mmCIF file of C-alpha atoms in Angstrom:
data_model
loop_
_atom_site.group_PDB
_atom_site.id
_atom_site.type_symbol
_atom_site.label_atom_id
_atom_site.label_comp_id
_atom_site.label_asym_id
_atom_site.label_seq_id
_atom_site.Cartn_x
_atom_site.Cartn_y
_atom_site.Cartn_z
ATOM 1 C CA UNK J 524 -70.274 89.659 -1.397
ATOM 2 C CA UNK J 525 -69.350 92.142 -3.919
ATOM 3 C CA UNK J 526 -71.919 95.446 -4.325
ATOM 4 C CA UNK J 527 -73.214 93.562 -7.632
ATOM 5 C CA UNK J 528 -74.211 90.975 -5.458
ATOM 6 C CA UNK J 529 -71.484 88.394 -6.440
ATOM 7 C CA UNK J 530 -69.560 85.788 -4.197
ATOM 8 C CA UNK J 531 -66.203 86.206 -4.927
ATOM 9 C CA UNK J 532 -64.407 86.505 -1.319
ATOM 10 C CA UNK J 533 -62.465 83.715 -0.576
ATOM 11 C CA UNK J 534 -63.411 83.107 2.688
ATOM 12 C CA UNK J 535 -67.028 83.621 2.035
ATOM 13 C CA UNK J 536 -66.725 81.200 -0.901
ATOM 14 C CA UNK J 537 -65.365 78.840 2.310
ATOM 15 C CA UNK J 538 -68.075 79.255 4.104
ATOM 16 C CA UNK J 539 -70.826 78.992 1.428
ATOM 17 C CA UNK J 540 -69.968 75.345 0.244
ATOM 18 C CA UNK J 541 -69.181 74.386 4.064
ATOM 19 C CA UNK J 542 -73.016 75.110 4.574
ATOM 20 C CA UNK J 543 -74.270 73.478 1.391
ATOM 21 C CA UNK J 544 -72.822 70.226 1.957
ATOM 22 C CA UNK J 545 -72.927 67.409 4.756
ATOM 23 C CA UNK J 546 -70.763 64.542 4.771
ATOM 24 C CA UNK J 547 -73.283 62.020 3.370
ATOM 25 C CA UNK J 548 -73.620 64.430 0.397
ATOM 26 C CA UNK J 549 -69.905 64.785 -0.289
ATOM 27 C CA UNK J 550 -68.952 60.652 -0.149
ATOM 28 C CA UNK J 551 -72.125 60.232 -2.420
ATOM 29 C CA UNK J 552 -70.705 63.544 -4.880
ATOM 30 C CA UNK J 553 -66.937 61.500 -4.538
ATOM 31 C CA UNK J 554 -68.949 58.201 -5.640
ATOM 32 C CA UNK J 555 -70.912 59.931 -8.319
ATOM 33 C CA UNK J 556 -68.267 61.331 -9.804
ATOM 34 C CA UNK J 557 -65.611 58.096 -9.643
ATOM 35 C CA UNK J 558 -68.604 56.831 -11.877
ATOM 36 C CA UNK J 559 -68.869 59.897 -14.347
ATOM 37 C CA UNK J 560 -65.325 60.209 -14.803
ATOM 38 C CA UNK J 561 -65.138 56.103 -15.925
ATOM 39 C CA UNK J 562 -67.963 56.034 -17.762
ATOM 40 C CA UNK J 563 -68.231 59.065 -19.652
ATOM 41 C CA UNK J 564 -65.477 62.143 -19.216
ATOM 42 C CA UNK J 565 -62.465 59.881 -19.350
ATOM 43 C CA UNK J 566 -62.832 59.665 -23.421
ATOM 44 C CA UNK J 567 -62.225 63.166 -23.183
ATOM 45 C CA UNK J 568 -59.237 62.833 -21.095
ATOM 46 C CA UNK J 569 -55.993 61.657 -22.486
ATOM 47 C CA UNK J 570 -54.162 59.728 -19.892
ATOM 48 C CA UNK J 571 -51.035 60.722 -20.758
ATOM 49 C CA UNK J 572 -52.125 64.837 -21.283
ATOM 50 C CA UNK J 573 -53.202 67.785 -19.121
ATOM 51 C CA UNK J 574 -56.567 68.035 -17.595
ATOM 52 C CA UNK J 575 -57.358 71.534 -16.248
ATOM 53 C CA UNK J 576 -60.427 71.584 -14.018
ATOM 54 C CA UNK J 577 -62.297 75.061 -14.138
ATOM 55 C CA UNK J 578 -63.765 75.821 -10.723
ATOM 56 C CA UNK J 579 -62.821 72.275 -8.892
ATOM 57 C CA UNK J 580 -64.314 72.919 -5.840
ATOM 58 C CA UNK J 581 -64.308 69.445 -3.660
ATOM 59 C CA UNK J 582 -61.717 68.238 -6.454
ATOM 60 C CA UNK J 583 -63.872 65.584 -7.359
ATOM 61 C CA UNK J 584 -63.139 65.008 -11.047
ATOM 62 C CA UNK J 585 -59.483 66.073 -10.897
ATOM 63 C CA UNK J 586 -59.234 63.128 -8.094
ATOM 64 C CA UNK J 587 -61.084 61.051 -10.099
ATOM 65 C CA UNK J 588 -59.721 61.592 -13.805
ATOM 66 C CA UNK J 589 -56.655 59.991 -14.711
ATOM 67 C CA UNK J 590 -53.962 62.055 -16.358
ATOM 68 C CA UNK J 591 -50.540 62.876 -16.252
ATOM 69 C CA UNK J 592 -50.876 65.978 -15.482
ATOM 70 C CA UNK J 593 -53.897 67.497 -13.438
ATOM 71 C CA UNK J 594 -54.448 70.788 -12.280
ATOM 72 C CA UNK J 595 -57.128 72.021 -10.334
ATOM 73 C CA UNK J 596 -58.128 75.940 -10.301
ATOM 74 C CA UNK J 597 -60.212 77.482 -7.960
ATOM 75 C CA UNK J 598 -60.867 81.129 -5.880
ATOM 76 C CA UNK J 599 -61.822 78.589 -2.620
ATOM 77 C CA UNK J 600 -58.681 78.190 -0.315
ATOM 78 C CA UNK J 601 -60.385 74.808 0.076
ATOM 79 C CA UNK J 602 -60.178 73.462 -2.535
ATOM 80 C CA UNK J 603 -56.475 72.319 -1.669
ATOM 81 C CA UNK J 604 -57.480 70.199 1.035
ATOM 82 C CA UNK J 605 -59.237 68.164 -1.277
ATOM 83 C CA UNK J 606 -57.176 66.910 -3.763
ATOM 84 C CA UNK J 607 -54.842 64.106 -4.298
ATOM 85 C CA UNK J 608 -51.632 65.168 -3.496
ATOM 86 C CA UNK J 609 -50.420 64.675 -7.497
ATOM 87 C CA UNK J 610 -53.169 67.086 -8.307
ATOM 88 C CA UNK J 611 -51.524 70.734 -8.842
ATOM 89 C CA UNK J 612 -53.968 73.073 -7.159
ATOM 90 C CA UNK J 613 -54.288 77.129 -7.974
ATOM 91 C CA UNK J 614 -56.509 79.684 -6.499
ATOM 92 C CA UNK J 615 -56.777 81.941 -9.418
ATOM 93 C CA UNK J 616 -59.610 83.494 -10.701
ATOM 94 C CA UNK J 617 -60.737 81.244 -14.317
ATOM 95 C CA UNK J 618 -59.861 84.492 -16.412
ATOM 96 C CA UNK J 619 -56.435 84.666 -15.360
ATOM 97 C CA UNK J 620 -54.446 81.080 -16.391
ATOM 98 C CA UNK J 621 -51.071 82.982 -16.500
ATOM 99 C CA UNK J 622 -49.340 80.108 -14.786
ATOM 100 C CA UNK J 623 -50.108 78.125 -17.360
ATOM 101 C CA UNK J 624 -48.116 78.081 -20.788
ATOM 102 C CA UNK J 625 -50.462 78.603 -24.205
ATOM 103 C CA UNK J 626 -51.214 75.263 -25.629
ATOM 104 C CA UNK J 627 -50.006 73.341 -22.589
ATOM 105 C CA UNK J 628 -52.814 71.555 -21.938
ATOM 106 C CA UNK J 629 -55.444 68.890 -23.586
ATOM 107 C CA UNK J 630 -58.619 69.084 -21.932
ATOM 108 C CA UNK J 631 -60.280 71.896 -19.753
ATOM 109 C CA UNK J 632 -63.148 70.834 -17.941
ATOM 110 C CA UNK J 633 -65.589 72.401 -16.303
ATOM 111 C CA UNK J 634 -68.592 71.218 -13.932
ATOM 112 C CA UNK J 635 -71.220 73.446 -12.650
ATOM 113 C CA UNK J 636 -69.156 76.536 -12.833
ATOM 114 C CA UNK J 637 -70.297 79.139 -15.666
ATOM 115 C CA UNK J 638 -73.503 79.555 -13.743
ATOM 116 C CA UNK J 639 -71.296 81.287 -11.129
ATOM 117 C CA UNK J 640 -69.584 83.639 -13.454
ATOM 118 C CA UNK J 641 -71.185 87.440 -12.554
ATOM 119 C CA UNK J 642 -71.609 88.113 -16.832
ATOM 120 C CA UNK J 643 -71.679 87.288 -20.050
ATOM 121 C CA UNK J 644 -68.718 89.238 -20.343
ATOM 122 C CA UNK J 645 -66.258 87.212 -17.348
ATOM 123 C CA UNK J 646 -67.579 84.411 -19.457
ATOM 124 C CA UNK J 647 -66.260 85.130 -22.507
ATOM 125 C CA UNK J 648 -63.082 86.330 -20.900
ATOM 126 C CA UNK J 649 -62.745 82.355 -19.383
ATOM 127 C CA UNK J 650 -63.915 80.762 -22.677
ATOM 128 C CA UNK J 651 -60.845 82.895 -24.177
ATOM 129 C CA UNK J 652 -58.159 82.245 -21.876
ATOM 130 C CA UNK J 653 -59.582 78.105 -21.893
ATOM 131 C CA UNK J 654 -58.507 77.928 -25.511
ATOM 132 C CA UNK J 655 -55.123 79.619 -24.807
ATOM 133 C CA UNK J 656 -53.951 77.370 -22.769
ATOM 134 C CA UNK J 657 -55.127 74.338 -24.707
ATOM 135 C CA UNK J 658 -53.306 72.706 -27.608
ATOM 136 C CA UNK J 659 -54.598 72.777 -31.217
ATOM 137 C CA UNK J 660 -57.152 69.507 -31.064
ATOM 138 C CA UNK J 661 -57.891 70.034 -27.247
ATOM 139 C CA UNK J 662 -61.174 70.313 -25.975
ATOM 140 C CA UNK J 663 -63.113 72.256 -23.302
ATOM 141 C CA UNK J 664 -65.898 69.727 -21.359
ATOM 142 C CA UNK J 665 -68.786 72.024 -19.773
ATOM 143 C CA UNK J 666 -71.783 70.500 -17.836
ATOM 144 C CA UNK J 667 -74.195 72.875 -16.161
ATOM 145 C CA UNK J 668 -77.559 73.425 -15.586
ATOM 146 C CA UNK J 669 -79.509 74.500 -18.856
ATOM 147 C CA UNK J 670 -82.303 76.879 -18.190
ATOM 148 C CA UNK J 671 -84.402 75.842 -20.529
ATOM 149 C CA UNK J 672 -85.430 72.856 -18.775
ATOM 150 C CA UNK J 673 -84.324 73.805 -14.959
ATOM 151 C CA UNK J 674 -86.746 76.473 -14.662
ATOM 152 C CA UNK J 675 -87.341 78.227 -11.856
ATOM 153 C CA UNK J 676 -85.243 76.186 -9.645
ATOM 154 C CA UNK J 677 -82.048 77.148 -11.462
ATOM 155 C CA UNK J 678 -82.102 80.772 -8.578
ATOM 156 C CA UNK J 679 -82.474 77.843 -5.774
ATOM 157 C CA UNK J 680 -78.784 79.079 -5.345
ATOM 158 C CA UNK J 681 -77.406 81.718 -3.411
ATOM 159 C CA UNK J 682 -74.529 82.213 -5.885
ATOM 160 C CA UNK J 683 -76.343 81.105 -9.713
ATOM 161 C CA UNK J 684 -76.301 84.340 -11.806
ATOM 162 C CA UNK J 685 -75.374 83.311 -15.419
ATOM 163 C CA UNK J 686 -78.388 81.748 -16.804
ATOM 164 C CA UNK J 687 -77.582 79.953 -20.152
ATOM 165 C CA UNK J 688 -79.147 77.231 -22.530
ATOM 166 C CA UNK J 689 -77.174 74.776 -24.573
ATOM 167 C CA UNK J 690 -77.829 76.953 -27.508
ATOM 168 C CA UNK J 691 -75.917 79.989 -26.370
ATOM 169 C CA UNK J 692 -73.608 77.842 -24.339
ATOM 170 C CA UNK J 693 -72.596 76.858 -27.974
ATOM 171 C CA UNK J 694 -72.774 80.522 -29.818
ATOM 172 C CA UNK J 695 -70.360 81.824 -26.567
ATOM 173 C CA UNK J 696 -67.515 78.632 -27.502
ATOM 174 C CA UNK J 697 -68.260 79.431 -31.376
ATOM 175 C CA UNK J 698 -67.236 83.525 -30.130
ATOM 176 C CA UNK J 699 -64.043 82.127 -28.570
ATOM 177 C CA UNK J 700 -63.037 80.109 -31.188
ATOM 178 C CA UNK J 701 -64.263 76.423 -30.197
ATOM 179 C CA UNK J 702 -66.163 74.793 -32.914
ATOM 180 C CA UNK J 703 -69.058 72.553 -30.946
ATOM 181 C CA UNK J 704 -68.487 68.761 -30.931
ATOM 182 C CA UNK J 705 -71.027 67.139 -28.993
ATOM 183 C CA UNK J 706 -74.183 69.126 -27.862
ATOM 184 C CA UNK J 707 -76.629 67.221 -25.093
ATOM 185 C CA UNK J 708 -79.683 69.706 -24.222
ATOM 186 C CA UNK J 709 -80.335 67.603 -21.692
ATOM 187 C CA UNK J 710 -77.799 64.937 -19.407
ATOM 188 C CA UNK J 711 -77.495 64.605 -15.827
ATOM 189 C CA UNK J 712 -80.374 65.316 -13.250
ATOM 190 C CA UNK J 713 -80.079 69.114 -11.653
ATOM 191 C CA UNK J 714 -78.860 68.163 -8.466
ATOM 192 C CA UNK J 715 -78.533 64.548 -6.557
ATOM 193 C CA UNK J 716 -79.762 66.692 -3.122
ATOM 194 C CA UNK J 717 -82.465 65.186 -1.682
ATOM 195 C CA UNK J 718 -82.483 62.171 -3.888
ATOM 196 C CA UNK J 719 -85.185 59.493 -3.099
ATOM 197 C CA UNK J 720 -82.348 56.579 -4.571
ATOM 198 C CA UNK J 721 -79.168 55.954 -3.274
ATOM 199 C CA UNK J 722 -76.366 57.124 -5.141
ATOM 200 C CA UNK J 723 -74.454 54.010 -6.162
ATOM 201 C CA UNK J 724 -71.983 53.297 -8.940
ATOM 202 C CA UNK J 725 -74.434 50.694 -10.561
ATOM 203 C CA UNK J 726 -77.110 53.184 -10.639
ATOM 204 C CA UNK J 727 -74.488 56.178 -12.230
ATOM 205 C CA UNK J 728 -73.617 53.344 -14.935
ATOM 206 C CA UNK J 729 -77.189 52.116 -15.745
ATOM 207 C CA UNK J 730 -78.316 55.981 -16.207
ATOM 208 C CA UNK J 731 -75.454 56.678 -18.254
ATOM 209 C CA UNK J 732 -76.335 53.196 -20.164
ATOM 210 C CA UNK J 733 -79.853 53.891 -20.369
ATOM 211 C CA UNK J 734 -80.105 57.453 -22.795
ATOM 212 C CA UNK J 735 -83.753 57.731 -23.089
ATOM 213 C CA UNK J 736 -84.087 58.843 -19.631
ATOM 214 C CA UNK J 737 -81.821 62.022 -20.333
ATOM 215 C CA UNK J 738 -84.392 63.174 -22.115
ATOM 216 C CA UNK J 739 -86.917 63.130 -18.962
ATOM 217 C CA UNK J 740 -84.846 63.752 -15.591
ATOM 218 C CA UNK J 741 -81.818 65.649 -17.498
ATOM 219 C CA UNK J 742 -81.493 69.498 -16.049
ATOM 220 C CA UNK J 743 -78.122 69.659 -16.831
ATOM 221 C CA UNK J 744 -76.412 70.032 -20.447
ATOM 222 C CA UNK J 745 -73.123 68.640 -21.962
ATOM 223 C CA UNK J 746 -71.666 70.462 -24.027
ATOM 224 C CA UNK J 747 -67.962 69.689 -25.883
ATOM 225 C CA UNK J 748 -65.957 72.044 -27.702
ATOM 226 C CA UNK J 749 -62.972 71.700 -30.054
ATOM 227 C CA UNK J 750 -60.083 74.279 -30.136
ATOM 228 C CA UNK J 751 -58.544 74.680 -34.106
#
């Protein structure tokens, strides 16, 4: 940990997510997300483009996602022994994308990541270098928790610092030079810990059927972004 309190040692990273999930959790993350990726991100995703995943972790949308190109970046050593071997892995911190060529790729995404980000200021330093890299057209995908209706259970996490709401979620893109596509306050539940239901792929594809119910067990926004 750094003297700000931040996680950003490699090893400890390791170490961290080793502790936070069992096996049952990460096969029901890998079927959540097989789920997610068909029946929502895909859309997002040209097939025959270049998907950068911002803070992959367990790579399980870059496994998932189907793409020509994927590339998974994370500060976890990991996070390599997760992917598919077509996925391109590098453990790079999210404001330096120097291996990657401006406008080279279609679609960054990012799950559950800004939260981790020490400021406001790293932020903006990773929403800057995101639309670098993409191409005119290309979006950046962002799910996290949204404050406004997480609540106190958002500092449940060792390693949550960034606190943000859909609405400056959207003012911080707008700063970088995204213009906001598709704003949801409110999406997926906070976490699928501890779940009373099983995680299934029927159950992923009737919640992401059945909207109104965003609106009542949704602690996590969507929020997509267009680069000019």
């Amino acid at each position: 940990m750094t003297t700000d309190g931040t996680v950003d040692d490699p090893n400890e990273l390791s170490r961290l997510y080793r502790n936070r999930f069992d096996a049952k959790e990460l096969a029901e993350k890998q079927i959540l997300w097989s789920a997610l990726c068909q029946g929502m991100f895909q859309q997002y995703v040209p097939e025959s483009g270049t998907v950068l995943d911002l803070g992959a972790g367990n790579c399980e949308f870059s496994n998932a996602i189907h793409a020509r190109r994927r590339v998974a970046v994370d500060l976890n050593p990991e996070t390599r022994h997760f992917a598919d071997p077509a996925v391109e892995v590098l453990q790079t911190s999210s404001t330096d994308l120097s291996a990657l060529a401006d406008g080279s790729v279609d679609t960054v995404f990012s799950s559950n990541f800004f939260e981790h980000l020490p400021t406001k200021e790293v932020l903006m330093e990773t929403l800057r270098e995101s639309y670098r890299v993409l191409a005119p057209g290309g979006r950046i995908v962002v799910l996290m928790p949204n404050i406004r209706y997480v609540g106190g259970r958002y500092w449940d996490y060792l390693d949550h610092y960034l606190p943000l709401t859909h609405v400056s979620l959207v003012e911080g893109l707008e700063l970088a030079g995204f213009s906001a596509e598709r704003v949801v306050p409110r999406f997926l539940p906070y976490t699928i810990r501890n779940s009373r239901l099983p995680v299934t792929a029927a159950l992923v594809r009737l919640y992401l059927w059945f909207r109104p119910v965003w609106r009542v067990l949704g602690g996590q926004m969507l929020v997509v972004g267009r680069r000019h």
